[in-house]
N, C-alpha and C. Protein backbone atom coordinates (compact mmCIF):
# COMPACT_ATOMS: atom_id res chain seq x y z
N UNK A 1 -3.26 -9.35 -173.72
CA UNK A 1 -3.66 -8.73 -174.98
C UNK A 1 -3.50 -7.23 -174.91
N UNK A 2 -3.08 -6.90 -175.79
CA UNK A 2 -2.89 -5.58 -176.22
C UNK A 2 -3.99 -4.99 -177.10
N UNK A 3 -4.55 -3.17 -176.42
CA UNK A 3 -5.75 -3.08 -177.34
C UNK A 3 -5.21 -1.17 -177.70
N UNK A 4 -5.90 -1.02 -178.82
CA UNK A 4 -5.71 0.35 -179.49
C UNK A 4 -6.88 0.92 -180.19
N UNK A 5 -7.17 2.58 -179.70
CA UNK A 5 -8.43 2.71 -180.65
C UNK A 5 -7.66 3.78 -181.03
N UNK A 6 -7.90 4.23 -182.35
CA UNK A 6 -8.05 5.42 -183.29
C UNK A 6 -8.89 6.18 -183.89
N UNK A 7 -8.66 7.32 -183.27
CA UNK A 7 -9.47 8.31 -184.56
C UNK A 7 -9.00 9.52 -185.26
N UNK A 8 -9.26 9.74 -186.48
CA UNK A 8 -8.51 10.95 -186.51
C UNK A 8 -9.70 11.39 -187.71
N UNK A 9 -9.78 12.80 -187.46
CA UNK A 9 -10.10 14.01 -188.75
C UNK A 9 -9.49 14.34 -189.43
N UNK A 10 -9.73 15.45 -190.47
CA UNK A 10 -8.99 16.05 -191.64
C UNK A 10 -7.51 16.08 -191.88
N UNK A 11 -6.86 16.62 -192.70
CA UNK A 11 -5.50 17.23 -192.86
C UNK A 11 -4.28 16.00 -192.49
N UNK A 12 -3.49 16.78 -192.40
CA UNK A 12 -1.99 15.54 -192.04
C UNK A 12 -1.75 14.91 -191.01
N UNK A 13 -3.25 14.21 -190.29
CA UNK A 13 -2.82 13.60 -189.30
C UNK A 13 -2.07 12.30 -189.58
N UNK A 14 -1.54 12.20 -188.51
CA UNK A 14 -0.70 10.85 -188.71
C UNK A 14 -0.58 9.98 -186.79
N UNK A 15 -0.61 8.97 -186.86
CA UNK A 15 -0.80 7.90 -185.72
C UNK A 15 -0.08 6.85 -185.88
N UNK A 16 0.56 6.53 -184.77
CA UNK A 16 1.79 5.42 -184.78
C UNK A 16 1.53 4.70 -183.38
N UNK A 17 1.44 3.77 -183.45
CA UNK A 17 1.21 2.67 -181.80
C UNK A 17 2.30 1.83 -181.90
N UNK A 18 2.26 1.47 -181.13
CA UNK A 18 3.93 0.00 -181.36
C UNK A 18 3.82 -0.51 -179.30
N UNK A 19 3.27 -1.60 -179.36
CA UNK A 19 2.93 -1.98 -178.34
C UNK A 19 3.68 -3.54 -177.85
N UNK A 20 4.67 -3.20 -177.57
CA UNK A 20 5.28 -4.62 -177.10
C UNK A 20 4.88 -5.18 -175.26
N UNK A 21 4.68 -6.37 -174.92
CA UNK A 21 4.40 -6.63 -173.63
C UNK A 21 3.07 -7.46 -174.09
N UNK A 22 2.27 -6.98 -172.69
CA UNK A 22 1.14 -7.39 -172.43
C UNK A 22 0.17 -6.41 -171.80
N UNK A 23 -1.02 -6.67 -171.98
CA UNK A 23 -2.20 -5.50 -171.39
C UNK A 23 -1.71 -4.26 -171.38
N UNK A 24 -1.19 -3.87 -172.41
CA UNK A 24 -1.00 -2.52 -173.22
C UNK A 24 -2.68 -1.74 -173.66
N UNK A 25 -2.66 -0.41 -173.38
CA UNK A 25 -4.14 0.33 -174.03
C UNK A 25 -3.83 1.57 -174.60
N UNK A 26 -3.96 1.92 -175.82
CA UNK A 26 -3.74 3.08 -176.10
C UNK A 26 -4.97 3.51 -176.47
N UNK A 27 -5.71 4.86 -176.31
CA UNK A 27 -6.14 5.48 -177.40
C UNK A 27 -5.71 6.70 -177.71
N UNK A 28 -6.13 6.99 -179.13
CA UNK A 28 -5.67 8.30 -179.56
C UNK A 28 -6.39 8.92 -180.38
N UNK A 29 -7.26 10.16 -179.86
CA UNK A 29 -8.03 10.72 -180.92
C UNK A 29 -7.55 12.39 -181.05
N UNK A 30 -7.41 12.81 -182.77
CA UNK A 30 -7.10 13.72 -183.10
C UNK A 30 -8.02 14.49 -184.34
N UNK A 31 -7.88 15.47 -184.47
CA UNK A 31 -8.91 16.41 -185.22
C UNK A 31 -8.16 17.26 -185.82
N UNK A 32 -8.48 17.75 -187.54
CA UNK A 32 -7.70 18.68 -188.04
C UNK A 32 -6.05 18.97 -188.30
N UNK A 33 -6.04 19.90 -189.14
CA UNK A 33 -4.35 20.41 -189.22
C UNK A 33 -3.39 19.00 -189.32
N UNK A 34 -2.20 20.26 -188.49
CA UNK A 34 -1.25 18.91 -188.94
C UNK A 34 -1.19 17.90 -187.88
N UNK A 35 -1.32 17.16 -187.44
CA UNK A 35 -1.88 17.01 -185.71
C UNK A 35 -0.48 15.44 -186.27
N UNK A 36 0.15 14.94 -185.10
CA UNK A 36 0.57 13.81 -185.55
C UNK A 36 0.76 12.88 -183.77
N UNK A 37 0.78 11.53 -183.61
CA UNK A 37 0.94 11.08 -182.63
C UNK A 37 1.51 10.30 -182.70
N UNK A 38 3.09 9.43 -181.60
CA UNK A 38 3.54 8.34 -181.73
C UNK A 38 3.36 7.57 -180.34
N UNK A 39 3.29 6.40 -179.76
CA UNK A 39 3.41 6.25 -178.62
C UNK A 39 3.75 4.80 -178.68
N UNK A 40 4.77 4.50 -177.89
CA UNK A 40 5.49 3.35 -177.83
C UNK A 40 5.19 2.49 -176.59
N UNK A 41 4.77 1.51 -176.13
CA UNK A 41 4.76 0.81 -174.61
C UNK A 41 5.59 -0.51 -175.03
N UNK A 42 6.98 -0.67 -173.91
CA UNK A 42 7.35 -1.60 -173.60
C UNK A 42 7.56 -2.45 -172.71
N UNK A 43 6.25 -2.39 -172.01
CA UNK A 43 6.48 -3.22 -170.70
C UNK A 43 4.81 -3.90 -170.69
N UNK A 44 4.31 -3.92 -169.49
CA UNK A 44 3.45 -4.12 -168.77
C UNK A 44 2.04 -3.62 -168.51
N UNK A 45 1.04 -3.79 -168.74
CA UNK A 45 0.38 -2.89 -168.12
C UNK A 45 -0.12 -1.51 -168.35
N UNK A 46 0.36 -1.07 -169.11
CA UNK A 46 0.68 0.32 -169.71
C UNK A 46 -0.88 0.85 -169.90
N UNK A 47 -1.18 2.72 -169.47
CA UNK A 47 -2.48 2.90 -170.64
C UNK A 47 -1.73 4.06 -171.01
N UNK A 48 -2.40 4.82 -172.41
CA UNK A 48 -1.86 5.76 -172.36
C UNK A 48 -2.99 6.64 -173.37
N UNK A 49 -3.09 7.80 -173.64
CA UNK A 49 -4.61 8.77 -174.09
C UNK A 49 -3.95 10.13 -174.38
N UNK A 50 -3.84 10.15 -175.78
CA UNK A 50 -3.92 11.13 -176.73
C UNK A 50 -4.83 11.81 -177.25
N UNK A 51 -5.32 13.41 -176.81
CA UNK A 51 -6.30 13.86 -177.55
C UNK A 51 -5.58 15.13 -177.79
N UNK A 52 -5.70 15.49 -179.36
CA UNK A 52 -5.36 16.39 -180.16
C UNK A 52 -6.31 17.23 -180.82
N UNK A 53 -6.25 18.66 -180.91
CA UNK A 53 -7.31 19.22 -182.00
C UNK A 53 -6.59 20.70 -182.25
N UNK A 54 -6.80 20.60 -183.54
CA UNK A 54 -6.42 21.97 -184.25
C UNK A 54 -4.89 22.20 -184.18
N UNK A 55 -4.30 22.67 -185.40
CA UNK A 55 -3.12 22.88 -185.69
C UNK A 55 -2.22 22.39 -185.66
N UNK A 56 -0.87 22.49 -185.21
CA UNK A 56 0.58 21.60 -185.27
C UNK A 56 1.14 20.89 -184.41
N UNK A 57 -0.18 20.10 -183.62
CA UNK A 57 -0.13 19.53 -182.48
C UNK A 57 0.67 17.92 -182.85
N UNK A 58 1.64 18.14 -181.98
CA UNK A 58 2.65 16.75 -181.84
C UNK A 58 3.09 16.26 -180.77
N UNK A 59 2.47 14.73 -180.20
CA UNK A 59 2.59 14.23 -179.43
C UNK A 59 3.52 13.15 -179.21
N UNK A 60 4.46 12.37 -178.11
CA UNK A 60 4.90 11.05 -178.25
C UNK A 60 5.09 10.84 -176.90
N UNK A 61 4.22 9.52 -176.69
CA UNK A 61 4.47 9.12 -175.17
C UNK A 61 5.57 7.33 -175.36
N UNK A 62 6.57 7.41 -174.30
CA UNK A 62 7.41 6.25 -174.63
C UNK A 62 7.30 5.73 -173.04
N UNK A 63 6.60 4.51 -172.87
CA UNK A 63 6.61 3.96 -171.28
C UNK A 63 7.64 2.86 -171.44
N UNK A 64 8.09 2.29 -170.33
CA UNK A 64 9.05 1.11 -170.47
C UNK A 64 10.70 1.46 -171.29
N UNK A 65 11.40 0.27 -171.22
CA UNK A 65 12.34 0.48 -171.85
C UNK A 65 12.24 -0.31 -173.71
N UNK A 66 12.09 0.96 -174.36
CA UNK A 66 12.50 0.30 -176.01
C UNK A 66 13.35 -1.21 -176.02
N UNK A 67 12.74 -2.25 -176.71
CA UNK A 67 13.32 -3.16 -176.92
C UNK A 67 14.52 -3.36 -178.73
């Protein structure tokens, strides 16, 4: 099973997960502005932890190979 938490505050945040496999974990918490996050897992096992705050903060973590 694959698990994901979100949070986000004000303004243009934006959050994208895409979790292919198994025992995938993301979380991702962001605050304010334009803040945006993508993170992709294609394999196994994967964790991965996004924390964002204030301004034009842009993140993307990609584990595994894209299917």
């Amino acid at each position: 099973n694959n698990s994901s938490q979100i949070t986000q505050g004000g303004d243009l945040n934006r959050a994208n997960v895409d979790q292919n496999g198994t025992g995938n974990f993301s979380s991702i918490n962001q605050s304010g502005n334009s803040n945006q996050a993508d993170v992709g897992q294609y394999s196994n096992g994967n964790q991965s932890y996004v924390t964002q705050s204030g301004n034009g903060n842009i993140a993307s973590v990609t584990q595994g190979t894209p299917n």
